[in-house]
């Protein structure tokens, strides 16, 4: 109740511009804070085999710092091959500790998709082809990460590993029973055991991109599994809806995404450029934006960012 009170009071004081700043990437790996209200920005980094080096804020160009070296951790597929949840937990502890040591609040890991094709370009990021093994190892990794006051971000939601290439935009088709019996149990276990955040994947699922998929984001992940935190896009993920004709333009893509339950737009300015106009036109409600901000604030409070 104390957390809810804090969040409600902050929401009541925030302007629309400040709320929009919260729900989009203010650079490659952070969102905006609100200095006048004492709301910190949230900084994050890629995983899962170690915290990535520092980049320029608006370009994928390393800064070349000499203090951003970290442990080179085993790939998720190597971790799962041990069948040892204690090993997974220890790897998660290292990843979380080094993320926190580098000033990161969220690590974009672990990858918990189910492997189905040897042609998937991101198989090394995922744990296993078996839902039960993947779920057990994923939960251990998440607990190890999050004991360091770092939010784990499970990815890529959902069925990305079913794509042959498993990179960028791909089409995935399957029955609802296959989705729930094979591809979703890992995310269900992760969320129910406390994963703070999730990342929507690039691919579409039965013709609907996962970045704008109201069924998977709202009905399944949030309402069904009870995700309390937020969902972030993969970098430039919303733009793919335009490139592949799902949305008329970036404004329409932003409308679809935020209404579907995508709380934070990473890698583009689609939310920052379009949300205010979409609200004025009645195509996005203030309640929808407030829900996204509330979810982001809840993670910031949970991480203790207001105290430290």
Coordinates of C-alpha atoms in Angstrom, one line a residue:
X1 CA 0.0 0.0 0.0
X2 CA 2.9 2.4 0.7
X3 CA 4.3 1.8 -2.8
X4 CA 0.9 2.5 -4.4
X5 CA 0.5 5.7 -2.4
X6 CA 3.9 6.9 -3.5
X7 CA 3.2 6.1 -7.1
X8 CA -0.2 7.7 -7.1
X9 CA 1.1 10.9 -5.5
X10 CA 3.9 11.1 -8.2
X11 CA 1.4 10.5 -11.0
X12 CA -0.8 13.3 -9.8
X13 CA 2.1 15.7 -9.9
X14 CA 3.6 14.7 -13.3
X15 CA 2.9 16.6 -16.4
X16 CA 2.1 14.8 -19.7
X17 CA 5.5 15.6 -21.1
X18 CA 7.1 14.1 -18.0
X19 CA 5.0 11.0 -18.3
X20 CA 5.9 10.6 -22.0
X21 CA 9.6 11.0 -21.1
X22 CA 9.2 8.0 -18.8
X23 CA 7.8 5.7 -21.4
X24 CA 10.4 6.1 -24.1
X25 CA 14.1 5.5 -24.4
X26 CA 16.0 8.7 -23.7
X27 CA 19.0 7.3 -25.6
X28 CA 20.0 3.8 -26.2
X29 CA 19.8 2.3 -22.7
X30 CA 17.8 4.6 -20.4
X31 CA 14.5 6.4 -19.9
X32 CA 14.0 9.9 -18.5
X33 CA 13.5 10.7 -14.9
X34 CA 11.8 13.8 -13.4
X35 CA 14.4 15.8 -11.5
X36 CA 11.9 18.2 -9.9
X37 CA 10.0 15.3 -8.3
X38 CA 13.1 13.3 -7.4
X39 CA 12.3 10.5 -9.9
X40 CA 15.5 9.0 -11.2
X41 CA 16.1 7.8 -14.7
X42 CA 16.4 4.0 -15.2
X43 CA 19.6 2.7 -16.8
X44 CA 19.9 -0.7 -18.4
X45 CA 22.2 -2.8 -20.5
X46 CA 22.2 -5.9 -22.6
X47 CA 23.1 -9.4 -21.4
X48 CA 23.1 -12.3 -21.1
X49 CA 26.8 -13.3 -21.2
X50 CA 28.0 -10.2 -19.4
X51 CA 27.1 -6.5 -19.1
X52 CA 27.9 -4.8 -22.4
X53 CA 30.4 -1.9 -22.7
X54 CA 29.2 1.7 -22.6
X55 CA 27.9 3.2 -25.8
X56 CA 27.4 6.8 -27.0
X57 CA 23.9 7.8 -25.9
X58 CA 22.5 8.0 -29.4
X59 CA 24.7 5.7 -31.4
X60 CA 25.9 2.1 -31.3
X61 CA 29.5 3.2 -30.9
X62 CA 31.4 2.1 -27.8
X63 CA 32.9 4.9 -25.7
X64 CA 36.1 2.9 -25.2
X65 CA 36.1 3.3 -21.4
X66 CA 38.8 1.3 -19.6
X67 CA 36.5 0.7 -16.6
X68 CA 33.7 -1.2 -18.3
X69 CA 35.2 -4.7 -18.4
X70 CA 33.2 -7.5 -16.9
X71 CA 33.3 -11.3 -16.6
X72 CA 32.6 -13.2 -19.8
X73 CA 29.9 -15.6 -18.6
X74 CA 28.9 -18.8 -20.3
X75 CA 26.1 -18.7 -22.9
X76 CA 22.6 -19.7 -21.7
X77 CA 22.7 -22.9 -23.7
X78 CA 25.9 -23.9 -21.9
X79 CA 24.3 -23.1 -18.5
X80 CA 21.2 -25.2 -19.4
X81 CA 23.5 -28.1 -20.4
X82 CA 24.6 -28.5 -16.8
X83 CA 21.0 -29.2 -15.7
X84 CA 22.1 -27.5 -12.5
X85 CA 19.9 -24.8 -11.0
X86 CA 22.6 -23.8 -8.5
X87 CA 25.0 -23.1 -11.4
X88 CA 22.3 -20.9 -13.0
X89 CA 21.7 -19.1 -9.8
X90 CA 25.5 -18.3 -9.4
X91 CA 25.7 -17.1 -13.0
X92 CA 22.7 -14.8 -12.3
X93 CA 24.4 -13.5 -9.1
X94 CA 27.5 -12.5 -11.1
X95 CA 25.5 -10.9 -13.9
X96 CA 23.4 -8.9 -11.4
X97 CA 26.3 -7.9 -9.3
X98 CA 28.4 -6.6 -12.2
X99 CA 25.3 -4.9 -13.7
X100 CA 24.8 -3.1 -10.4
X101 CA 28.5 -2.3 -10.1
X102 CA 28.3 -0.6 -13.5
X103 CA 25.3 1.5 -12.4
X104 CA 22.7 -0.5 -14.3
X105 CA 19.1 -0.9 -12.9
X106 CA 17.9 -3.5 -15.4
X107 CA 19.8 -6.2 -17.4
X108 CA 18.1 -7.3 -20.6
X109 CA 18.4 -11.0 -19.8
X110 CA 17.8 -13.9 -19.5
X111 CA 16.7 -15.1 -22.9
X112 CA 14.2 -17.8 -22.3
X113 CA 12.7 -18.7 -25.7
X114 CA 12.2 -22.3 -26.6
X115 CA 14.6 -23.5 -29.3
X116 CA 12.9 -25.1 -32.3
X117 CA 15.2 -24.6 -35.3
X118 CA 19.0 -24.9 -35.6
X119 CA 18.8 -22.0 -38.0
X120 CA 17.7 -19.6 -35.2
X121 CA 20.4 -17.0 -35.1
X122 CA 20.0 -16.4 -31.4
X123 CA 19.9 -20.0 -30.1
X124 CA 23.1 -19.3 -28.0
X125 CA 21.1 -16.7 -26.0
X126 CA 18.4 -19.2 -25.1
X127 CA 18.5 -22.0 -22.6
X128 CA 16.9 -25.1 -24.1
X129 CA 14.5 -26.8 -26.4
X130 CA 12.6 -28.1 -23.4
X131 CA 10.0 -25.9 -21.6
X132 CA 10.4 -27.5 -18.1
X133 CA 14.2 -27.3 -18.1
X134 CA 14.1 -23.8 -19.5
X135 CA 11.7 -22.7 -16.8
X136 CA 13.7 -24.1 -13.9
X137 CA 17.0 -22.6 -15.1
X138 CA 15.4 -19.3 -16.0
X139 CA 13.9 -18.9 -12.5
X140 CA 17.3 -19.6 -10.9
X141 CA 19.0 -17.1 -13.2
X142 CA 16.4 -14.4 -12.4
X143 CA 16.6 -14.9 -8.6
X144 CA 20.4 -14.6 -8.9
X145 CA 20.2 -11.4 -10.9
X146 CA 17.5 -9.7 -8.8
X147 CA 19.1 -10.3 -5.4
X148 CA 21.5 -7.5 -6.4
X149 CA 18.7 -4.9 -6.8
X150 CA 18.8 -5.3 -10.5
X151 CA 15.6 -6.0 -12.6
X152 CA 15.8 -9.0 -14.9
X153 CA 14.1 -8.5 -18.2
X154 CA 13.0 -11.9 -19.7
X155 CA 13.0 -12.0 -23.5
X156 CA 12.0 -12.3 -26.2
X157 CA 8.3 -12.5 -25.6
X158 CA 7.1 -14.6 -27.3
X159 CA 7.8 -17.5 -29.7
X160 CA 10.9 -15.9 -31.1
X161 CA 12.9 -19.1 -30.9
X162 CA 10.3 -20.7 -33.2
X163 CA 11.6 -18.5 -36.1
X164 CA 14.1 -20.0 -38.4
X165 CA 16.4 -17.0 -38.3
X166 CA 15.3 -15.8 -34.9
X167 CA 16.6 -12.3 -35.7
X168 CA 14.6 -9.2 -36.4
X169 CA 11.2 -9.5 -37.9
X170 CA 9.9 -12.9 -38.7
X171 CA 6.5 -14.6 -39.1
X172 CA 5.5 -17.3 -36.6
X173 CA 2.3 -19.4 -36.9
X174 CA 1.0 -21.8 -34.4
X175 CA -2.1 -23.0 -32.6
X176 CA -3.1 -21.5 -29.2
X177 CA -2.6 -24.9 -27.6
X178 CA 1.0 -25.1 -28.9
X179 CA 1.7 -21.6 -27.8
X180 CA 0.5 -22.3 -24.2
X181 CA 2.0 -25.7 -23.9
X182 CA 5.4 -25.1 -25.4
X183 CA 6.3 -21.4 -25.7
X184 CA 4.6 -19.7 -22.8
X185 CA 5.3 -21.9 -19.8
X186 CA 8.8 -20.4 -19.4
X187 CA 7.5 -16.9 -19.3
X188 CA 4.7 -17.9 -16.9
X189 CA 7.2 -19.4 -14.5
X190 CA 9.5 -16.4 -14.8
X191 CA 6.8 -13.9 -14.0
X192 CA 5.2 -15.9 -11.2
X193 CA 8.6 -16.3 -9.6
X194 CA 9.2 -12.6 -9.6
X195 CA 10.7 -11.4 -12.9
X196 CA 10.4 -7.6 -12.8
X197 CA 10.1 -6.9 -16.5
X198 CA 9.8 -8.4 -20.0
X199 CA 10.8 -7.5 -23.5
X200 CA 8.5 -7.9 -26.5
X201 CA 10.0 -9.7 -29.4
X202 CA 10.3 -8.6 -33.1
X203 CA 8.4 -11.4 -34.6
X204 CA 4.7 -11.5 -35.4
X205 CA 2.5 -14.3 -34.0
X206 CA -0.2 -15.5 -36.3
X207 CA -0.1 -12.2 -38.2
X208 CA 0.0 -9.8 -35.2
X209 CA 3.4 -8.4 -34.2
X210 CA 4.3 -9.1 -30.6
X211 CA 5.0 -5.4 -30.0
X212 CA 1.3 -4.6 -30.7
X213 CA -0.2 -7.9 -29.6
X214 CA -3.0 -7.2 -27.0
X215 CA -3.6 -10.9 -26.4
X216 CA -0.1 -11.8 -25.5
X217 CA 0.8 -8.6 -23.7
X218 CA -2.3 -7.7 -21.8
X219 CA -4.5 -10.8 -21.5
X220 CA -1.7 -13.4 -21.0
X221 CA 1.3 -11.7 -19.5
X222 CA -0.3 -9.0 -17.4
X223 CA -3.8 -10.2 -16.6
X224 CA -3.1 -13.9 -16.7
X225 CA 0.4 -14.3 -15.3
X226 CA 0.3 -11.1 -13.1
X227 CA 3.3 -9.2 -14.3
X228 CA 3.5 -6.2 -12.0
X229 CA 6.4 -4.5 -13.8
X230 CA 6.6 -3.2 -17.4
X231 CA 7.1 -4.5 -20.9
X232 CA 9.8 -2.8 -23.1
X233 CA 10.2 -3.1 -26.8
X234 CA 13.2 -4.6 -28.5
X235 CA 15.3 -1.8 -30.0
X236 CA 13.3 -0.3 -32.9
X237 CA 10.7 -3.0 -32.5
X238 CA 7.7 -0.7 -33.1
X239 CA 9.1 0.6 -36.4
X240 CA 8.9 -3.0 -37.8
X241 CA 5.1 -2.6 -37.7
X242 CA 5.4 0.1 -40.3
X243 CA 8.0 -1.6 -42.4
X244 CA 5.9 -4.7 -42.8
X245 CA 2.6 -2.9 -43.3
X246 CA 0.9 -3.7 -40.0
X247 CA 0.6 0.0 -39.2
X248 CA 0.0 2.9 -41.6
X249 CA 2.8 5.0 -40.2
X250 CA 4.8 5.5 -37.0
X251 CA 2.0 7.3 -35.3
X252 CA -0.4 4.4 -35.9
X253 CA 2.2 2.0 -34.8
X254 CA 2.6 3.9 -31.5
X255 CA -1.2 3.9 -31.0
X256 CA -1.3 0.1 -31.5
X257 CA 1.6 -0.6 -29.3
X258 CA 0.7 1.5 -26.2
X259 CA -2.9 0.3 -26.4
X260 CA -1.8 -3.3 -26.6
X261 CA 0.3 -2.9 -23.4
X262 CA 3.8 -2.1 -24.6
X263 CA 4.9 0.2 -21.8
X264 CA 8.2 1.5 -23.0
X265 CA 9.4 2.2 -26.5
X266 CA 13.2 1.6 -26.8
X267 CA 15.3 2.6 -29.7
X268 CA 12.8 5.0 -31.4
X269 CA 11.1 8.3 -30.8
X270 CA 7.7 7.0 -31.7
X271 CA 6.1 7.5 -28.3
X272 CA 7.8 10.8 -27.6
X273 CA 6.7 12.3 -31.0
X274 CA 3.2 10.9 -31.1
X275 CA 1.6 10.2 -27.8
X276 CA 0.5 13.7 -27.0
X277 CA -1.3 14.0 -30.4
X278 CA -2.8 10.5 -30.0
X279 CA -4.3 11.5 -26.6
X280 CA -5.7 14.8 -28.1
X281 CA -7.4 12.8 -30.9
X282 CA -8.9 10.3 -28.4
X283 CA -7.0 7.4 -29.9
X284 CA -5.0 6.7 -26.6
X285 CA -6.4 7.4 -23.2
X286 CA -4.6 9.1 -20.3
X287 CA -5.4 6.0 -18.3
X288 CA -3.4 3.9 -20.7
X289 CA -0.4 6.2 -20.4
X290 CA -0.8 6.4 -16.6
X291 CA -0.8 2.6 -16.4
X292 CA 2.5 2.4 -18.3
X293 CA 4.1 5.1 -16.1
X294 CA 2.7 3.4 -13.0
X295 CA 4.3 0.1 -14.0
X296 CA 7.7 1.8 -14.7
X297 CA 7.5 3.7 -11.4
X298 CA 6.7 0.5 -9.5
X299 CA 9.9 -1.1 -10.7
X300 CA 11.9 2.0 -9.7
X301 CA 10.4 1.9 -6.3
X302 CA 11.0 -1.8 -5.9
X303 CA 14.7 -1.4 -6.9
X304 CA 15.1 1.3 -4.2
X305 CA 16.2 3.9 -6.7
X306 CA 14.4 6.7 -4.7
X307 CA 16.5 5.9 -1.6
X308 CA 19.8 5.1 -3.3

